Amino acid sequence: MALLEINNIHVYYGAIHALKGISLKVEEGQIVALIGANGAGKTTTLRTISGLLHPKEGTILYHGEPLHEMKAQSIVKAGISQVPEGRRIFAPLTVMENLELGAFLRNDKDGIRNDLETIFQSFPRLKERTFQQAGTLSGGEQQMLAMGRALMSRPKVLLLDEPSMGLSPIFVQEIFNIIKRINEQGTTVLLVEQNARMALSIADYAYVLETGTISLEGTGAELASSEEVQKAYLGG
């Protein structure tokens, strides 16, 4: 049984049929990538897993239990956190306040304090800017803050939506190194990313989403070497 399993889900925005019966699995301990062009339905998939959207048909199972009818806050409490596209940090608040908000469903003060230290070890730049307003951070630092905030809920599954968007090449490499490290520390990752080359380089398994349907799937290495993927997404 997969840790997270999507079965034939259909999602609509009004009359627009955004997801047309997609199915995918995320095994525990994996990095799974979802690649595709703008408008393919990648963000919609993550928003549906997070409970911000609800499928009209199909099921989402987490540890074999139905997830698709749960409220968003209950999904976070169950162990799934999302880092949204565009980061969505709270700009007027400090770095520390943003991180503390990530633990809003928790009441274990010692655990929260220990996790803050772990976050600062993983993201030393954030420790240097603990009491700085989040809106004054660079784009790469804001992405680190958004990831740290999500990790403060102690997720078993981390959903990442376009973590490299708008970042310099140096920060892109750093963010992907951090994603690998988070995974190695035991967090399962579902990664949505337009930088297909980077995503496939770290993915255990990957899916290609095209206009609301899964068109290809395979290991990261298999898709990276696919002529179809190279032509469409890797500039081959």
Coordinates of C-alpha atoms in Angstrom, one line a residue:
M1 CA 0.0 0.0 0.0
A2 CA 1.4 3.4 -1.0
L3 CA 1.7 6.1 1.6
L4 CA -0.3 8.5 -0.6
E5 CA -2.5 7.3 -3.4
I6 CA -4.6 9.3 -5.9
N7 CA -7.2 7.3 -7.7
N8 CA -9.0 8.6 -10.8
I9 CA -9.7 12.1 -9.5
H10 CA -11.7 14.7 -11.5
V11 CA -11.5 18.3 -10.3
Y12 CA -13.4 21.3 -11.8
Y13 CA -13.1 25.0 -11.6
G14 CA -16.7 25.8 -12.4
A15 CA -17.3 24.4 -15.9
I16 CA -13.5 23.9 -16.5
H17 CA -12.4 20.3 -16.2
A18 CA -9.0 20.8 -14.6
L19 CA -8.0 17.2 -13.7
K20 CA -9.4 14.5 -15.9
G21 CA -9.1 11.2 -14.0
I22 CA -5.5 11.3 -12.8
S23 CA -4.0 8.5 -10.7
L24 CA -0.6 8.5 -9.0
K25 CA 1.2 6.9 -6.0
V26 CA 3.8 8.3 -3.6
E27 CA 5.6 5.6 -1.7
E28 CA 7.0 6.3 1.8
G29 CA 10.5 7.7 1.7
Q30 CA 10.4 8.7 -2.0
I31 CA 10.8 12.0 -3.8
V32 CA 8.1 11.9 -6.5
A33 CA 8.1 14.7 -9.1
L34 CA 5.2 16.0 -11.1
I35 CA 6.3 17.9 -14.2
G36 CA 4.4 19.6 -17.0
A37 CA 3.7 22.9 -18.7
N38 CA 1.8 25.8 -17.2
G39 CA -1.9 25.0 -16.9
A40 CA -1.3 21.2 -17.0
G41 CA -2.9 20.8 -13.5
K42 CA 0.1 20.4 -11.3
T43 CA -0.9 23.0 -8.7
T44 CA -4.5 21.8 -8.8
T45 CA -3.2 18.4 -7.9
L46 CA -1.4 19.7 -4.8
R47 CA -4.3 21.9 -3.8
T48 CA -6.6 18.9 -4.0
I49 CA -4.4 16.8 -1.8
S50 CA -4.2 19.6 0.7
G51 CA -7.9 19.9 0.9
L52 CA -8.1 23.4 -0.7
L53 CA -10.1 21.8 -3.6
H54 CA -12.3 18.7 -3.5
P55 CA -12.6 16.2 -6.3
K56 CA -15.9 15.7 -8.0
E57 CA -15.0 12.0 -8.6
G58 CA -12.2 9.7 -7.4
T59 CA -10.4 9.2 -4.1
I60 CA -7.3 10.3 -2.3
L61 CA -6.0 7.8 0.2
Y62 CA -3.3 8.4 2.9
H63 CA -2.2 5.4 4.9
G64 CA -5.1 3.7 3.2
E65 CA -7.6 6.1 4.7
P66 CA -9.8 8.5 2.7
L67 CA -8.3 12.0 2.6
H68 CA -10.5 13.7 0.0
E69 CA -13.3 14.6 2.3
M70 CA -11.2 16.0 5.1
K71 CA -10.8 19.7 5.8
A72 CA -7.4 21.4 5.1
Q73 CA -6.4 21.8 8.8
S74 CA -7.2 18.2 9.5
I75 CA -5.0 17.2 6.6
V76 CA -2.1 19.2 8.0
K77 CA -2.7 17.6 11.4
A78 CA -2.6 14.2 9.7
G79 CA 0.9 14.9 8.4
I80 CA 0.7 16.6 5.0
S81 CA 2.0 20.1 4.6
Q82 CA 2.3 22.2 1.4
V83 CA 4.8 24.9 0.5
P84 CA 2.7 26.9 -2.0
E85 CA 3.8 28.4 -5.3
G86 CA 5.1 31.9 -4.7
R87 CA 6.0 31.0 -1.1
R88 CA 3.2 33.0 0.5
I89 CA 5.2 34.0 3.6
F90 CA 3.7 36.6 6.0
A91 CA 5.8 39.5 4.9
P92 CA 5.1 41.9 7.8
L93 CA 6.0 39.2 10.4
T94 CA 9.5 38.2 11.4
V95 CA 11.2 35.0 10.4
M96 CA 10.6 33.6 13.9
E97 CA 6.9 34.5 13.8
N98 CA 6.5 32.8 10.4
L99 CA 8.1 29.7 11.7
E100 CA 6.0 29.7 14.8
L101 CA 2.9 29.9 12.7
G102 CA 3.9 26.6 11.0
A103 CA 3.4 24.9 14.4
F104 CA 0.0 26.4 15.0
L105 CA -1.7 23.0 15.4
R106 CA 0.9 21.8 18.0
N107 CA 1.0 22.4 21.7
D108 CA 4.3 20.5 22.6
K109 CA 6.4 23.5 23.6
D110 CA 9.6 21.5 24.0
G111 CA 9.1 19.8 20.7
I112 CA 8.5 23.1 18.9
R113 CA 11.7 24.6 20.5
N114 CA 13.7 21.5 19.4
D115 CA 12.3 21.7 15.8
L116 CA 13.1 25.4 15.6
E117 CA 16.7 24.5 16.4
T118 CA 16.6 21.8 13.7
I119 CA 15.2 24.3 11.2
F120 CA 18.0 26.8 12.0
Q121 CA 20.6 24.1 11.5
S122 CA 19.1 23.2 8.1
F123 CA 18.7 26.8 7.1
P124 CA 21.5 28.8 8.9
R125 CA 20.6 31.9 6.9
L126 CA 17.2 32.0 8.7
K127 CA 18.9 31.9 12.1
E128 CA 21.0 35.0 11.1
R129 CA 17.7 36.7 10.3
T130 CA 15.5 35.5 13.1
F131 CA 13.9 38.8 13.9
Q132 CA 14.1 40.3 10.5
Q133 CA 10.8 41.1 8.6
A134 CA 10.2 38.2 6.2
G135 CA 9.3 40.6 3.4
T136 CA 12.8 41.9 3.4
L137 CA 14.4 38.5 2.7
S138 CA 15.7 37.6 -0.8
G139 CA 13.7 35.3 -2.9
G140 CA 15.8 32.3 -2.0
E141 CA 15.7 33.1 1.7
Q142 CA 11.9 33.4 1.5
Q143 CA 11.7 30.0 -0.1
M144 CA 13.8 28.6 2.7
L145 CA 11.4 30.2 5.2
A146 CA 8.3 28.8 3.4
M147 CA 9.9 25.3 3.6
G148 CA 10.9 25.8 7.2
R149 CA 7.4 26.9 8.1
A150 CA 5.9 23.8 6.5
L151 CA 8.4 21.6 8.3
M152 CA 7.4 23.0 11.7
S153 CA 4.2 21.0 11.5
R154 CA 6.3 17.8 11.4
P155 CA 4.9 16.5 8.1
K156 CA 5.3 13.0 6.9
V157 CA 4.6 14.2 3.4
L158 CA 5.9 17.6 2.1
L159 CA 4.2 19.0 -0.9
L160 CA 6.4 21.5 -2.8
D161 CA 4.9 23.7 -5.5
E162 CA 7.5 25.3 -7.9
P163 CA 10.2 25.8 -5.2
S164 CA 12.8 27.1 -7.8
M165 CA 10.5 29.7 -9.3
G166 CA 12.1 33.1 -9.7
L167 CA 15.4 32.0 -8.1
S168 CA 19.0 32.5 -9.3
P169 CA 20.8 29.4 -10.5
I170 CA 22.9 29.3 -7.3
F171 CA 19.8 29.4 -5.1
V172 CA 18.1 26.7 -7.3
Q173 CA 20.9 24.3 -6.7
E174 CA 20.9 25.1 -3.0
I175 CA 17.1 24.6 -2.7
F176 CA 17.3 21.2 -4.5
N177 CA 20.1 20.1 -2.2
I178 CA 17.9 21.0 0.8
I179 CA 15.0 19.0 -0.7
K180 CA 17.3 16.0 -0.9
R181 CA 18.5 16.5 2.6
I182 CA 14.9 16.8 4.0
N183 CA 14.0 13.6 2.2
E184 CA 17.1 11.8 3.6
Q185 CA 16.0 12.8 7.1
G186 CA 12.8 10.9 6.6
T187 CA 10.2 13.2 5.0
T188 CA 8.4 11.9 1.8
V189 CA 8.3 14.6 -0.9
L190 CA 5.8 15.3 -3.7
L191 CA 7.5 17.9 -5.9
V192 CA 5.8 20.0 -8.6
E193 CA 8.4 21.8 -10.7
Q194 CA 8.8 23.4 -14.1
N195 CA 12.6 22.9 -14.0
A196 CA 12.1 19.3 -15.2
R197 CA 15.9 18.6 -15.4
M198 CA 16.5 19.4 -11.8
A199 CA 13.3 17.7 -10.6
L200 CA 14.1 14.4 -12.5
S201 CA 17.6 14.5 -11.2
I202 CA 16.5 13.9 -7.6
A203 CA 13.2 12.1 -8.2
D204 CA 12.8 8.4 -7.4
Y205 CA 9.7 8.4 -9.5
A206 CA 8.0 11.0 -11.7
Y207 CA 4.8 11.7 -13.7
V208 CA 4.2 14.0 -16.7
L209 CA 1.0 15.9 -16.5
E210 CA -0.6 17.3 -19.7
T211 CA -3.9 19.2 -19.8
G212 CA -5.2 17.4 -16.8
T213 CA -4.1 13.9 -17.6
I214 CA -1.0 11.7 -16.8
S215 CA 0.8 11.2 -20.1
L216 CA 3.9 9.4 -18.9
E217 CA 5.4 8.0 -15.8
G218 CA 8.6 6.2 -14.7
T219 CA 11.6 6.6 -12.6
G220 CA 13.3 10.0 -12.7
A221 CA 16.2 8.5 -14.7
E222 CA 13.8 6.8 -17.2
L223 CA 11.9 10.0 -17.9
A224 CA 15.1 12.1 -18.1
S225 CA 16.3 9.7 -20.8
S226 CA 12.9 9.6 -22.6
E227 CA 13.1 11.2 -26.1
E228 CA 9.6 12.6 -25.7
V229 CA 10.4 14.3 -22.3
Q230 CA 13.7 15.6 -23.6
K231 CA 12.0 17.3 -26.6
A232 CA 9.2 18.7 -24.6
Y233 CA 10.8 19.7 -21.3
L234 CA 14.6 19.3 -21.4
G235 CA 15.5 21.2 -24.5
G236 CA 16.7 18.0 -26.3

